[in-house]
CSV table of C-alpha atoms in Angstrom, one decimal:
chain,number,residue,atom,x,y,z
A,1,UNK,CA,0.0,0.0,0.0
A,2,UNK,CA,1.2,3.5,-0.8
A,3,UNK,CA,2.1,5.7,2.2
A,4,UNK,CA,-0.5,8.3,1.2
A,5,UNK,CA,-3.2,5.6,1.2
A,6,UNK,CA,-2.2,4.5,4.6
A,7,UNK,CA,-2.2,8.0,5.9
A,8,UNK,CA,-5.7,8.6,4.5
A,9,UNK,CA,-7.0,5.7,6.6
A,10,UNK,CA,-5.9,7.5,9.8
A,11,UNK,CA,-7.0,10.8,11.4
A,12,UNK,CA,-3.6,12.3,10.4
A,13,UNK,CA,-4.7,13.1,6.9
A,14,UNK,CA,-8.0,14.7,8.1
A,15,UNK,CA,-6.1,16.8,10.6
A,16,UNK,CA,-3.6,17.9,8.0
A,17,UNK,CA,-6.3,19.1,5.7
A,18,UNK,CA,-7.4,21.6,8.4
A,19,UNK,CA,-4.1,23.4,8.4
A,20,UNK,CA,-3.4,26.5,6.4
A,21,UNK,CA,-0.3,24.9,4.8
A,22,UNK,CA,-2.2,21.8,3.7
A,23,UNK,CA,-5.1,24.0,2.4
A,24,UNK,CA,-2.8,25.9,0.1
A,25,UNK,CA,-0.9,22.7,-0.8
A,26,UNK,CA,-4.1,20.9,-1.9
A,27,UNK,CA,-5.6,24.0,-3.5
A,28,UNK,CA,-2.8,24.2,-6.0
A,29,UNK,CA,-3.3,20.5,-6.9
A,30,UNK,CA,-7.1,20.8,-7.3
A,31,UNK,CA,-8.0,18.5,-4.4
A,32,UNK,CA,-9.6,21.3,-2.5
A,33,UNK,CA,-11.8,23.9,-4.3
A,34,UNK,CA,-12.3,27.5,-3.2
A,35,UNK,CA,-15.6,29.2,-3.7
A,36,UNK,CA,-14.7,30.3,-7.3
A,37,UNK,CA,-13.7,26.7,-8.3
A,38,UNK,CA,-16.8,25.3,-6.6
A,39,UNK,CA,-18.9,27.6,-8.8
A,40,UNK,CA,-17.0,26.7,-11.9
A,41,UNK,CA,-17.4,23.0,-11.2
A,42,UNK,CA,-21.2,23.4,-10.5
A,43,UNK,CA,-21.7,25.3,-13.7
A,44,UNK,CA,-20.4,22.5,-15.9
A,45,UNK,CA,-24.0,21.3,-16.1
A,46,UNK,CA,-27.2,23.4,-16.2
A,47,UNK,CA,-29.2,23.8,-12.9
A,48,UNK,CA,-32.2,21.5,-12.4
A,49,UNK,CA,-35.4,23.4,-11.7
A,50,UNK,CA,-38.5,21.6,-10.4
A,51,UNK,CA,-41.5,21.9,-12.7
A,52,UNK,CA,-43.8,21.9,-9.7
A,53,UNK,CA,-42.2,23.6,-6.7
A,54,UNK,CA,-43.1,22.3,-3.3
A,55,UNK,CA,-46.6,23.5,-2.2
A,56,UNK,CA,-45.8,22.9,1.4
A,57,UNK,CA,-42.9,24.2,3.5
A,58,UNK,CA,-40.2,21.7,4.0
A,59,UNK,CA,-36.7,22.0,5.4
A,60,UNK,CA,-33.7,19.8,4.3
A,61,UNK,CA,-30.7,19.0,6.4
A,62,UNK,CA,-27.4,18.5,4.4
A,63,UNK,CA,-24.6,16.5,6.0
A,64,UNK,CA,-21.3,17.7,4.6
A,65,UNK,CA,-19.2,14.8,3.1
A,66,UNK,CA,-15.6,14.8,2.1
A,67,UNK,CA,-12.4,15.2,4.1
A,68,UNK,CA,-12.4,19.0,4.3
A,69,UNK,CA,-14.2,21.0,6.9
A,70,UNK,CA,-13.0,24.4,6.2
A,71,UNK,CA,-15.5,27.3,5.7
A,72,UNK,CA,-15.7,28.4,2.1
A,73,UNK,CA,-13.9,25.3,0.7
A,74,UNK,CA,-14.9,21.8,-0.4
A,75,UNK,CA,-13.1,18.6,-1.4
A,76,UNK,CA,-13.5,18.1,-5.2
A,77,UNK,CA,-15.5,14.9,-4.7
A,78,UNK,CA,-17.9,16.4,-2.2
A,79,UNK,CA,-21.6,15.8,-2.9
A,80,UNK,CA,-23.0,18.4,-0.6
A,81,UNK,CA,-22.1,21.3,-3.0
A,82,UNK,CA,-24.5,19.9,-5.5
A,83,UNK,CA,-27.3,19.3,-3.0
A,84,UNK,CA,-26.9,22.8,-1.8
A,85,UNK,CA,-27.1,24.3,-5.4
A,86,UNK,CA,-30.3,22.4,-6.1
A,87,UNK,CA,-32.0,23.7,-2.9
A,88,UNK,CA,-30.9,27.2,-3.5
A,89,UNK,CA,-32.1,27.3,-7.1
A,90,UNK,CA,-35.4,25.8,-6.1
A,91,UNK,CA,-35.8,28.1,-3.1
A,92,UNK,CA,-36.1,25.3,-0.6
A,93,UNK,CA,-35.2,25.9,3.0
A,94,UNK,CA,-32.1,24.0,4.2
A,95,UNK,CA,-29.3,24.0,6.7
A,96,UNK,CA,-26.0,22.1,7.1
A,97,UNK,CA,-26.6,19.3,9.7
A,98,UNK,CA,-23.7,18.1,11.8
A,99,UNK,CA,-24.8,14.5,12.4
A,100,UNK,CA,-21.6,13.8,14.3
A,101,UNK,CA,-22.4,16.1,17.3
A,102,UNK,CA,-24.1,15.0,20.5
A,103,UNK,CA,-27.2,17.1,19.7
A,104,UNK,CA,-27.9,15.4,16.3
A,105,UNK,CA,-31.3,14.1,17.5
A,106,UNK,CA,-32.5,17.5,18.8
A,107,UNK,CA,-31.6,19.3,15.6
A,108,UNK,CA,-33.1,16.5,13.5
A,109,UNK,CA,-36.6,17.2,14.9
A,110,UNK,CA,-36.7,20.5,13.0
A,111,UNK,CA,-35.9,18.8,9.6
A,112,UNK,CA,-38.1,17.0,7.2
A,113,UNK,CA,-35.5,15.5,4.9
A,114,UNK,CA,-31.9,14.5,5.5
A,115,UNK,CA,-29.4,13.9,2.7
A,116,UNK,CA,-25.9,12.5,3.4
A,117,UNK,CA,-23.4,11.0,1.1
A,118,UNK,CA,-22.1,8.4,3.5
A,119,UNK,CA,-18.5,7.3,3.4
A,120,UNK,CA,-17.7,3.6,3.1
A,121,UNK,CA,-15.1,2.8,5.8
A,122,UNK,CA,-16.2,0.5,8.6
A,123,UNK,CA,-16.5,3.3,11.2
A,124,UNK,CA,-18.4,5.6,8.9
A,125,UNK,CA,-20.8,2.7,8.0
A,126,UNK,CA,-21.4,2.0,11.7
A,127,UNK,CA,-22.2,5.7,12.4
A,128,UNK,CA,-24.5,5.9,9.3
A,129,UNK,CA,-26.4,2.8,10.0
A,130,UNK,CA,-26.9,3.6,13.7
A,131,UNK,CA,-28.2,7.1,13.2
A,132,UNK,CA,-30.2,6.6,10.0
A,133,UNK,CA,-32.1,3.8,11.7
A,134,UNK,CA,-33.2,6.1,14.4
A,135,UNK,CA,-33.9,9.1,12.1
A,136,UNK,CA,-36.0,7.0,9.8
A,137,UNK,CA,-37.6,4.4,11.9
A,138,UNK,CA,-38.2,6.4,15.1
A,139,UNK,CA,-38.4,10.0,14.1
A,140,UNK,CA,-40.0,9.2,10.7
A,141,UNK,CA,-37.7,11.5,8.8
A,142,UNK,CA,-37.2,11.0,5.0
A,143,UNK,CA,-33.5,10.1,4.7
A,144,UNK,CA,-31.2,9.6,1.7
A,145,UNK,CA,-29.8,7.1,2.0
A,146,UNK,CA,-32.6,5.1,3.7
A,147,UNK,CA,-31.6,2.5,6.3
A,148,UNK,CA,-32.4,-0.2,3.7
A,149,UNK,CA,-30.1,1.5,1.2
A,150,UNK,CA,-27.2,2.1,3.6
A,151,UNK,CA,-27.5,-1.4,5.1
A,152,UNK,CA,-26.4,-3.0,1.8
A,153,UNK,CA,-23.9,-0.2,0.7
A,154,UNK,CA,-20.3,-1.4,0.5
A,155,UNK,CA,-21.0,-4.5,2.5
A,156,UNK,CA,-20.2,-7.4,0.2
A,157,UNK,CA,-21.6,-10.0,2.6
A,158,UNK,CA,-25.0,-8.3,2.9
A,159,UNK,CA,-25.1,-7.6,-0.9
A,160,UNK,CA,-24.3,-11.2,-1.7
A,161,UNK,CA,-27.1,-12.4,0.7
A,162,UNK,CA,-29.6,-10.1,-1.2
A,163,UNK,CA,-28.4,-11.2,-4.7
A,164,UNK,CA,-28.8,-14.8,-3.8
A,165,UNK,CA,-32.1,-14.4,-2.1
A,166,UNK,CA,-33.5,-12.4,-5.1
A,167,UNK,CA,-32.0,-14.8,-7.7
A,168,UNK,CA,-29.9,-12.0,-9.3
A,169,UNK,CA,-27.2,-13.0,-11.8
A,170,UNK,CA,-24.2,-13.0,-9.4
A,171,UNK,CA,-20.7,-14.3,-10.2
A,172,UNK,CA,-20.4,-17.6,-8.2
A,173,UNK,CA,-19.6,-16.4,-4.7
A,174,UNK,CA,-18.9,-18.2,-1.4
A,175,UNK,CA,-19.6,-16.5,1.9
A,176,UNK,CA,-19.2,-18.4,5.1
A,177,UNK,CA,-18.8,-17.8,8.9
A,178,UNK,CA,-17.6,-21.4,9.4
A,179,UNK,CA,-13.9,-22.2,9.3
A,180,UNK,CA,-14.6,-25.9,8.8
A,181,UNK,CA,-16.7,-25.2,5.7
A,182,UNK,CA,-14.2,-22.6,4.4
A,183,UNK,CA,-11.4,-25.0,4.8
A,184,UNK,CA,-13.2,-27.7,3.0
A,185,UNK,CA,-14.2,-25.5,0.1
A,186,UNK,CA,-10.7,-24.3,-0.6
A,187,UNK,CA,-9.4,-27.9,-0.6
A,188,UNK,CA,-11.6,-28.7,-3.6
A,189,UNK,CA,-12.0,-25.4,-5.5
A,190,UNK,CA,-10.2,-24.7,-8.7
A,191,UNK,CA,-7.7,-21.8,-8.5
A,192,UNK,CA,-7.3,-18.9,-9.1
A,193,UNK,CA,-10.1,-17.4,-7.0
A,194,UNK,CA,-10.8,-13.9,-5.7
A,195,UNK,CA,-10.8,-13.0,-2.0
A,196,UNK,CA,-12.5,-9.8,-0.9
A,197,UNK,CA,-12.7,-7.9,2.4
A,198,UNK,CA,-16.4,-7.5,3.0
A,199,UNK,CA,-16.2,-3.8,3.5
A,200,UNK,CA,-14.2,-1.6,1.0
A,201,UNK,CA,-14.5,0.3,-2.2
A,202,UNK,CA,-12.3,1.0,-5.3
A,203,UNK,CA,-10.8,-2.6,-5.2
A,204,UNK,CA,-9.4,-2.1,-1.7
A,205,UNK,CA,-9.1,-5.5,-0.2
A,206,UNK,CA,-9.6,-7.4,-3.5
A,207,UNK,CA,-6.9,-10.0,-4.1
A,208,UNK,CA,-6.4,-12.9,-6.5
A,209,UNK,CA,-5.5,-16.1,-4.8
A,210,UNK,CA,-3.4,-18.4,-6.9
A,211,UNK,CA,-3.2,-21.6,-4.9
A,212,UNK,CA,-4.5,-23.5,-1.9
A,213,UNK,CA,-1.6,-22.4,0.4
A,214,UNK,CA,-2.5,-18.7,-0.1
A,215,UNK,CA,-6.2,-19.4,0.5
A,216,UNK,CA,-5.5,-21.5,3.6
A,217,UNK,CA,-3.4,-18.7,5.1
A,218,UNK,CA,-6.3,-16.2,4.7
A,219,UNK,CA,-8.9,-18.6,6.2
A,220,UNK,CA,-6.6,-19.4,9.2
A,221,UNK,CA,-6.0,-15.7,9.9
A,222,UNK,CA,-9.7,-14.7,9.5
A,223,UNK,CA,-10.7,-17.4,12.0
A,224,UNK,CA,-7.9,-16.7,14.4
A,225,UNK,CA,-8.2,-14.9,17.7
A,226,UNK,CA,-7.2,-11.5,16.2
A,227,UNK,CA,-8.6,-11.9,12.8
A,228,UNK,CA,-7.1,-10.8,9.5
A,229,UNK,CA,-5.6,-7.2,9.0
A,230,UNK,CA,-7.3,-5.0,6.4
A,231,UNK,CA,-6.5,-1.7,4.8
A,232,UNK,CA,-8.1,0.0,7.7
A,233,UNK,CA,-5.7,0.0,10.7
A,234,UNK,CA,-8.4,-0.2,13.4
A,235,UNK,CA,-10.5,-3.0,11.7
A,236,UNK,CA,-9.8,-6.7,11.2
A,237,UNK,CA,-11.9,-9.1,9.3
A,238,UNK,CA,-12.9,-11.9,11.7
A,239,UNK,CA,-15.0,-15.1,11.3
A,240,UNK,CA,-16.4,-14.2,7.9
A,241,UNK,CA,-14.8,-15.1,4.6
A,242,UNK,CA,-15.8,-14.2,1.0
A,243,UNK,CA,-14.3,-16.0,-2.1
A,244,UNK,CA,-15.5,-15.4,-5.6
A,245,UNK,CA,-14.9,-17.2,-8.9
A,246,UNK,CA,-12.2,-15.6,-11.0
A,247,UNK,CA,-13.5,-14.8,-14.5
A,248,UNK,CA,-10.6,-15.0,-16.9
A,249,UNK,CA,-10.3,-13.1,-20.2
A,250,UNK,CA,-12.7,-10.3,-19.1
A,251,UNK,CA,-11.7,-7.4,-21.3
A,252,UNK,CA,-13.9,-4.8,-19.5
A,253,UNK,CA,-16.7,-4.3,-17.1
A,254,UNK,CA,-19.7,-2.1,-17.4
A,255,UNK,CA,-20.9,0.5,-14.9
A,256,UNK,CA,-24.5,1.5,-15.2
A,257,UNK,CA,-26.0,4.2,-12.9
A,258,UNK,CA,-29.7,4.8,-12.6
A,259,UNK,CA,-31.8,7.4,-10.9
A,260,UNK,CA,-35.5,7.9,-11.7
A,261,UNK,CA,-36.0,7.3,-15.4
A,262,UNK,CA,-32.5,8.1,-16.3
A,263,UNK,CA,-29.6,5.7,-16.8
A,264,UNK,CA,-25.9,6.5,-17.5
A,265,UNK,CA,-22.9,4.3,-17.9
A,266,UNK,CA,-19.5,3.5,-19.3
A,267,UNK,CA,-16.9,0.9,-19.8
A,268,UNK,CA,-14.0,0.3,-17.3
A,269,UNK,CA,-10.7,-1.4,-18.1
A,270,UNK,CA,-8.1,-2.9,-15.9
A,271,UNK,CA,-4.4,-1.8,-15.9
A,272,UNK,CA,-1.9,-4.0,-17.7
A,273,UNK,CA,-1.2,-7.1,-15.7
A,274,UNK,CA,-4.0,-6.5,-13.3
A,275,UNK,CA,-7.6,-7.9,-13.1
A,276,UNK,CA,-9.3,-5.1,-11.3
A,277,UNK,CA,-11.0,-2.4,-13.4
A,278,UNK,CA,-12.5,-0.8,-10.3
A,279,UNK,CA,-10.2,2.1,-9.2
A,280,UNK,CA,-8.0,1.8,-12.2
A,281,UNK,CA,-9.3,5.0,-13.7
A,282,UNK,CA,-9.4,3.7,-17.3
A,283,UNK,CA,-12.8,4.5,-18.9
A,284,UNK,CA,-14.5,4.5,-22.3
A,285,UNK,CA,-17.8,6.2,-22.8
A,286,UNK,CA,-19.9,4.9,-25.6
A,287,UNK,CA,-23.2,3.1,-26.3
A,288,UNK,CA,-24.2,0.6,-23.6
A,289,UNK,CA,-25.9,-2.8,-24.7
A,290,UNK,CA,-29.7,-2.7,-24.1
A,291,UNK,CA,-29.4,-6.2,-22.6
A,292,UNK,CA,-27.1,-4.9,-19.9
A,293,UNK,CA,-29.4,-2.0,-19.2
A,294,UNK,CA,-32.4,-4.3,-18.8
A,295,UNK,CA,-30.5,-6.4,-16.3
A,296,UNK,CA,-29.3,-3.3,-14.3
A,297,UNK,CA,-32.9,-2.0,-14.1
A,298,UNK,CA,-34.1,-5.4,-12.8
A,299,UNK,CA,-31.3,-5.4,-10.2
A,300,UNK,CA,-32.1,-1.9,-9.1
A,301,UNK,CA,-35.8,-2.6,-8.7
A,302,UNK,CA,-35.3,-5.8,-6.8
A,303,UNK,CA,-32.8,-4.1,-4.5
A,304,UNK,CA,-35.3,-1.3,-3.9
A,305,UNK,CA,-32.8,1.5,-4.2
A,306,UNK,CA,-33.5,5.0,-5.5
A,307,UNK,CA,-29.9,5.5,-6.8
A,308,UNK,CA,-28.0,2.5,-8.0
A,309,UNK,CA,-24.7,1.9,-9.7
A,310,UNK,CA,-24.5,-1.7,-11.1
A,311,UNK,CA,-21.1,-3.1,-12.1
A,312,UNK,CA,-21.5,-5.9,-14.6
A,313,UNK,CA,-19.0,-8.4,-16.1
A,314,UNK,CA,-19.8,-10.4,-19.3
A,315,UNK,CA,-19.1,-14.0,-18.7
A,316,UNK,CA,-18.2,-15.8,-22.0
A,317,UNK,CA,-18.7,-19.3,-20.5
A,318,UNK,CA,-22.4,-18.7,-19.5
A,319,UNK,CA,-22.9,-16.0,-22.2
A,320,UNK,CA,-24.4,-13.8,-19.5
A,321,UNK,CA,-23.8,-10.5,-17.7
A,322,UNK,CA,-23.0,-11.1,-14.1
A,323,UNK,CA,-23.0,-8.8,-11.1
A,324,UNK,CA,-19.5,-7.8,-9.8
A,325,UNK,CA,-21.1,-5.5,-7.2
A,326,UNK,CA,-23.7,-2.8,-6.8
A,327,UNK,CA,-23.2,0.6,-5.1
A,328,UNK,CA,-25.4,3.4,-3.8
A,329,UNK,CA,-22.6,6.0,-4.4
A,330,UNK,CA,-20.1,6.2,-7.2
A,331,UNK,CA,-17.4,8.7,-7.7
A,332,UNK,CA,-18.8,11.4,-10.1
A,333,UNK,CA,-16.1,13.5,-11.7
A,334,UNK,CA,-18.1,15.0,-14.6
A,335,UNK,CA,-21.8,15.7,-15.6
A,336,UNK,CA,-21.0,13.5,-18.7
A,337,UNK,CA,-21.6,10.0,-17.3
A,338,UNK,CA,-22.8,8.7,-20.6
A,339,UNK,CA,-21.4,9.9,-24.0
A,340,UNK,CA,-22.3,8.5,-27.4
A,341,UNK,CA,-20.5,9.8,-30.5
A,342,UNK,CA,-19.2,12.8,-28.6
A,343,UNK,CA,-22.6,13.7,-27.2
A,344,UNK,CA,-23.3,13.7,-23.5
A,345,UNK,CA,-26.8,12.3,-22.5
A,346,UNK,CA,-28.8,9.6,-20.9
A,347,UNK,CA,-30.9,6.6,-21.6
A,348,UNK,CA,-34.6,7.5,-21.1
A,349,UNK,CA,-35.9,4.4,-19.2
A,350,UNK,CA,-39.5,5.6,-19.7
A,351,UNK,CA,-39.3,4.8,-23.4
A,352,UNK,CA,-39.7,1.4,-24.9
A,353,UNK,CA,-36.2,1.1,-26.4
A,354,UNK,CA,-34.3,3.2,-23.9
A,355,UNK,CA,-34.1,6.2,-26.2
A,356,UNK,CA,-30.8,8.2,-25.9
A,357,UNK,CA,-31.5,11.9,-25.1
A,358,UNK,CA,-28.9,14.7,-25.0
A,359,UNK,CA,-28.1,16.5,-21.8
A,360,UNK,CA,-25.6,17.1,-19.0
A,361,UNK,CA,-26.5,16.4,-15.4
A,362,UNK,CA,-24.9,16.3,-12.0
A,363,UNK,CA,-26.3,12.9,-10.7
A,364,UNK,CA,-26.4,14.4,-7.2
A,365,UNK,CA,-28.9,17.0,-8.3
A,366,UNK,CA,-31.1,14.3,-10.0
A,367,UNK,CA,-31.1,12.6,-6.6
A,368,UNK,CA,-32.4,15.7,-4.9
A,369,UNK,CA,-35.0,16.3,-7.6
A,370,UNK,CA,-36.3,12.7,-7.2
A,371,UNK,CA,-36.4,12.9,-3.4
A,372,UNK,CA,-38.2,16.3,-3.3
A,373,UNK,CA,-40.7,15.3,-6.0
A,374,UNK,CA,-41.6,12.1,-4.2
A,375,UNK,CA,-41.8,13.7,-0.8
A,376,UNK,CA,-44.0,16.6,-1.9
A,377,UNK,CA,-46.1,14.5,-4.2
A,378,UNK,CA,-47.2,12.3,-1.3
A,379,UNK,CA,-45.3,9.3,-2.6
A,380,UNK,CA,-42.6,9.0,0.0
A,381,UNK,CA,-40.1,6.3,-0.6
A,382,UNK,CA,-41.3,2.9,0.5
A,383,UNK,CA,-38.5,1.1,2.4
A,384,UNK,CA,-38.3,-2.6,2.9
């Protein structure tokens, strides 16, 4: 692991970002955006204006995401700047909501809707699940994400349970909490296989296992007293193991993102001598096969998620698209998440053949549009 990646998993990186020196250092490199750069980023796509403004008074709480908490600045991957722009442009009352403070429950009572791009580390997921459950189930607040959505976010074990229960097209995956069963499985499986830490994103904790000896070492450590170390210094994987069949000769995978009746997507490629396309940063934007879109829609509907990114791999052996993983949040660097022949746009899922329509959108604002319209239209999101 690179030193900077290790530092990012600790509080050191966060504290460094709060210093004046670090602020100037990251400003020059485009990691942190000042107010002018935030405005320029937002203006890469037109603002979304509600056709039917809310007839009733509502108040939205925005939880600031990102590693930066300096007034007037934002991390370049922050979602809250888009949520704020949408609410401002549609004249909807809002405030920034510090969900990490002791008074988070008292403040929440004055809010109708809470939006929060939750992080995917183990501690962030624990905080999000704990508090969203109370906000949604007890205080009856409309939350994005919902408890159902955040429960399955970036947890590969939980996602696998859902895929199997709903008969979704998953790459053959083995999840067990039994050392005896795991040991027996690796003694008869054909290698290579893929091992995954059950919490992690961007290929963190994804390793190709080439032989029985490597697999046995992982199983023994996971079911040991201390468990297996992960990329998170404070978190060990214990008493749960996930192995997945290795799909050879996969040239690319597809990422398809859906919100409302709009779908976006692109192709992702692995780096040379690597099998992982996620996190590699090698993309190609062009037409997405209609068959893959149909599968992604079915997955989203069955998983009951308002926003869904589906990563699919085409398996030559079965001649089918298979799920690599699904995600509530994906990194959005540009308002052009689907480009065909040089034209940015989206697939209109309300049309029979998924008609391509031109347009640039920040997906974060499409999320806000969907939440507000459903809340004010009396069709609040049904959670499982």
